[in-house]
Amino acid sequence: MTLDELLQPARFQPLLLALYGPELMPAQLPVLVSQWSKYYFAMLWQAASAGQVPARFDAVTVELDARGLPVTFMAAQAPYCASFSDVLEQHVRPLIARLALLGQLPAAVLWGNAGDYLEQQLKDDPQARALLTSAHSPLFEAVRYEAEGRRRRRTCCLSYKVAWVGYCEHCPLLSGTDQAQ
């Protein structure tokens, strides 16, 4: 199905319900959209490193696994983004705008997820490094390293709001002593 079709409330909300269950959906909608976006961004940055992100957001077709998580995407007869900056502008920006509305959550949470996965997967790539270090990029310093080397996200992904998920290991809400326990 196309990404545009998938991101319609009538399609996306049942997907989240099937994936996370009625005990979390819709009460934890912002958390669930944030968590789903992590899977998408992991897939997206891998595709970007191979030059395989379609340049037209509206032409993207997404393949989901049996659970409803994204595994790949493609576009029929569409050119591909030429750089990570193009991916950011032509794919990530419209995706985040849609997900923020669907999930009723701040776009900063989603930008943090996008930057976190870019940094995890491709921090040594010069294009990725440029997006993560430019003060003009929404991914600027999505991740920081503390003096003792501990990796810390700039923004929280909200996972702590669901008890069985808990705090992520790079949560900005935890102090170094909290993580040592």
Coordinates of C-alpha atoms in Angstrom, one line a residue:
M1 CA 0.0 0.0 0.0
T2 CA 1.2 3.6 -0.5
L3 CA 2.6 5.5 2.4
D4 CA -0.1 8.0 2.0
E5 CA -2.8 5.3 2.3
L6 CA -1.1 3.8 5.3
L7 CA -0.9 7.1 7.1
Q8 CA -4.7 7.7 6.9
P9 CA -6.3 7.5 10.4
A10 CA -8.7 4.9 9.2
R11 CA -5.8 2.6 8.3
F12 CA -3.1 3.6 10.7
Q13 CA -5.0 3.5 13.9
P14 CA -6.3 -0.1 13.3
L15 CA -2.7 -1.1 12.5
L16 CA -1.5 0.3 15.8
L17 CA -4.4 -1.4 17.6
A18 CA -3.5 -4.8 16.1
L19 CA 0.2 -4.2 16.8
Y20 CA 0.0 -3.0 20.4
G21 CA -3.4 -4.1 21.6
P22 CA -6.5 -2.5 23.2
E23 CA -4.8 -2.0 26.6
L24 CA -2.5 0.6 25.0
M25 CA -4.5 1.9 22.0
P26 CA -5.7 4.6 21.9
A27 CA -4.7 5.6 25.5
Q28 CA -1.0 5.7 24.6
L29 CA -1.3 6.8 21.0
P30 CA 1.6 9.3 21.2
V31 CA 3.9 6.5 22.6
L32 CA 2.8 4.0 20.0
V33 CA 3.3 6.3 17.0
S34 CA 6.8 7.2 18.4
Q35 CA 7.6 3.5 18.7
W36 CA 6.4 2.7 15.2
S37 CA 8.4 5.5 13.8
K38 CA 11.6 4.0 15.2
Y39 CA 11.1 1.0 13.0
Y40 CA 10.4 3.2 10.0
F41 CA 13.5 5.4 10.6
A42 CA 15.7 2.3 11.0
M43 CA 14.5 1.1 7.6
L44 CA 14.7 4.5 6.1
W45 CA 18.4 5.3 7.0
Q46 CA 19.5 1.8 5.7
A47 CA 17.8 2.5 2.4
A48 CA 19.3 6.0 2.3
S49 CA 22.8 4.6 2.8
A50 CA 22.1 2.5 -0.3
G51 CA 20.6 5.4 -2.3
Q52 CA 17.2 3.8 -2.3
V53 CA 14.9 6.4 -0.9
P54 CA 12.2 7.5 -3.4
A55 CA 12.3 11.2 -4.0
R56 CA 8.6 11.6 -4.1
F57 CA 7.0 10.9 -0.7
D58 CA 3.6 10.5 -2.3
A59 CA 4.9 7.8 -4.6
V60 CA 6.2 5.5 -1.9
T61 CA 4.8 2.1 -1.4
V62 CA 5.4 0.5 2.0
E63 CA 5.7 -3.2 2.7
L64 CA 4.7 -4.3 6.2
D65 CA 5.5 -7.5 8.1
A66 CA 2.8 -9.7 9.6
R67 CA 2.8 -7.5 12.7
G68 CA 2.4 -4.2 10.9
L69 CA 5.9 -2.9 11.1
P70 CA 7.6 -1.5 8.0
V71 CA 10.2 -3.7 6.4
T72 CA 10.8 -2.0 3.0
F73 CA 9.5 0.6 0.6
M74 CA 9.7 1.3 -3.1
A75 CA 8.3 3.6 -5.7
A76 CA 7.3 2.8 -9.2
Q77 CA 8.9 5.1 -11.8
A78 CA 10.1 7.6 -9.3
P79 CA 13.6 9.0 -9.0
Y80 CA 15.6 8.4 -5.8
C81 CA 16.9 11.0 -3.4
A82 CA 20.4 12.0 -4.3
S83 CA 21.7 12.8 -0.8
F84 CA 20.8 12.5 2.8
S85 CA 19.7 16.1 2.8
D86 CA 17.2 15.3 0.0
V87 CA 16.0 12.4 2.2
L88 CA 15.5 14.8 5.0
E89 CA 13.6 17.4 3.0
Q90 CA 11.6 15.1 0.6
H91 CA 10.8 12.2 2.9
V92 CA 11.5 12.8 6.6
R93 CA 9.8 16.2 6.8
P94 CA 6.5 15.2 5.4
L95 CA 6.5 11.9 7.2
I96 CA 7.1 13.6 10.6
A97 CA 4.4 16.2 9.9
R98 CA 1.9 13.3 9.2
L99 CA 3.0 11.2 12.2
A100 CA 2.9 14.1 14.6
L101 CA -0.7 14.8 13.6
L102 CA -1.7 11.1 13.7
G103 CA -0.1 10.5 17.0
Q104 CA -0.9 13.8 18.6
L105 CA 2.7 14.2 19.7
P106 CA 5.3 16.9 19.4
A107 CA 7.3 16.7 16.1
A108 CA 10.5 17.0 18.3
V109 CA 9.9 13.5 19.6
L110 CA 9.9 12.2 16.0
W111 CA 12.9 14.3 14.9
G112 CA 14.7 12.8 17.9
N113 CA 13.9 9.3 16.7
A114 CA 15.0 10.1 13.2
G115 CA 18.3 11.5 14.4
D116 CA 18.9 8.8 16.9
Y117 CA 18.6 6.1 14.3
L118 CA 20.7 8.0 11.8
E119 CA 23.4 8.4 14.4
Q120 CA 23.2 4.7 15.5
Q121 CA 23.4 3.4 12.0
L122 CA 25.5 5.8 10.0
K123 CA 27.4 8.2 12.4
D124 CA 30.6 7.7 10.4
D125 CA 29.0 8.6 7.0
P126 CA 30.0 12.2 6.1
Q127 CA 26.5 13.1 4.9
A128 CA 24.9 11.8 8.1
R129 CA 27.6 13.6 10.2
A130 CA 26.7 16.8 8.4
L131 CA 23.0 16.5 9.3
L132 CA 23.8 15.7 12.9
T133 CA 26.3 18.5 13.4
S134 CA 24.7 21.4 11.4
A135 CA 22.9 23.9 13.6
H136 CA 20.5 24.4 10.7
S137 CA 19.4 20.8 10.6
P138 CA 16.4 19.5 12.7
L139 CA 18.6 16.5 13.5
F140 CA 21.3 18.7 15.1
E141 CA 22.8 17.0 18.1
A142 CA 20.0 14.4 18.2
V143 CA 22.5 12.4 20.3
R144 CA 25.2 13.6 22.6
Y145 CA 27.9 11.8 24.4
E146 CA 28.5 12.7 28.0
A147 CA 32.0 13.1 29.5
E148 CA 32.2 9.5 30.6
G149 CA 31.1 8.4 27.1
R150 CA 27.5 7.6 27.8
R151 CA 25.3 8.1 24.8
R152 CA 22.3 10.4 25.5
R153 CA 19.3 11.3 23.2
R154 CA 18.4 15.0 23.1
T155 CA 14.7 14.3 23.2
C156 CA 12.7 11.6 24.9
C157 CA 11.0 8.9 22.7
L158 CA 8.2 8.5 25.4
S159 CA 8.7 4.8 25.8
Y160 CA 8.9 5.2 29.6
K161 CA 5.1 5.8 29.6
V162 CA 4.5 2.1 28.9
A163 CA 5.7 0.0 31.8
W164 CA 6.7 -3.1 29.8
V165 CA 8.8 -1.0 27.4
G166 CA 10.3 1.3 30.0
Y167 CA 13.1 3.8 29.6
C168 CA 15.3 3.4 26.6
E169 CA 19.0 3.0 27.5
H170 CA 19.8 6.5 26.1
C171 CA 16.9 8.3 27.7
P172 CA 17.6 12.0 28.4
L173 CA 15.3 11.8 31.5
L174 CA 17.6 9.4 33.4
S175 CA 20.8 10.5 35.1
G176 CA 23.9 8.4 34.9
T177 CA 23.2 6.9 38.3
D178 CA 19.7 5.8 37.2
Q179 CA 21.1 3.8 34.3
A180 CA 23.8 2.1 36.5
Q181 CA 21.1 0.4 38.6

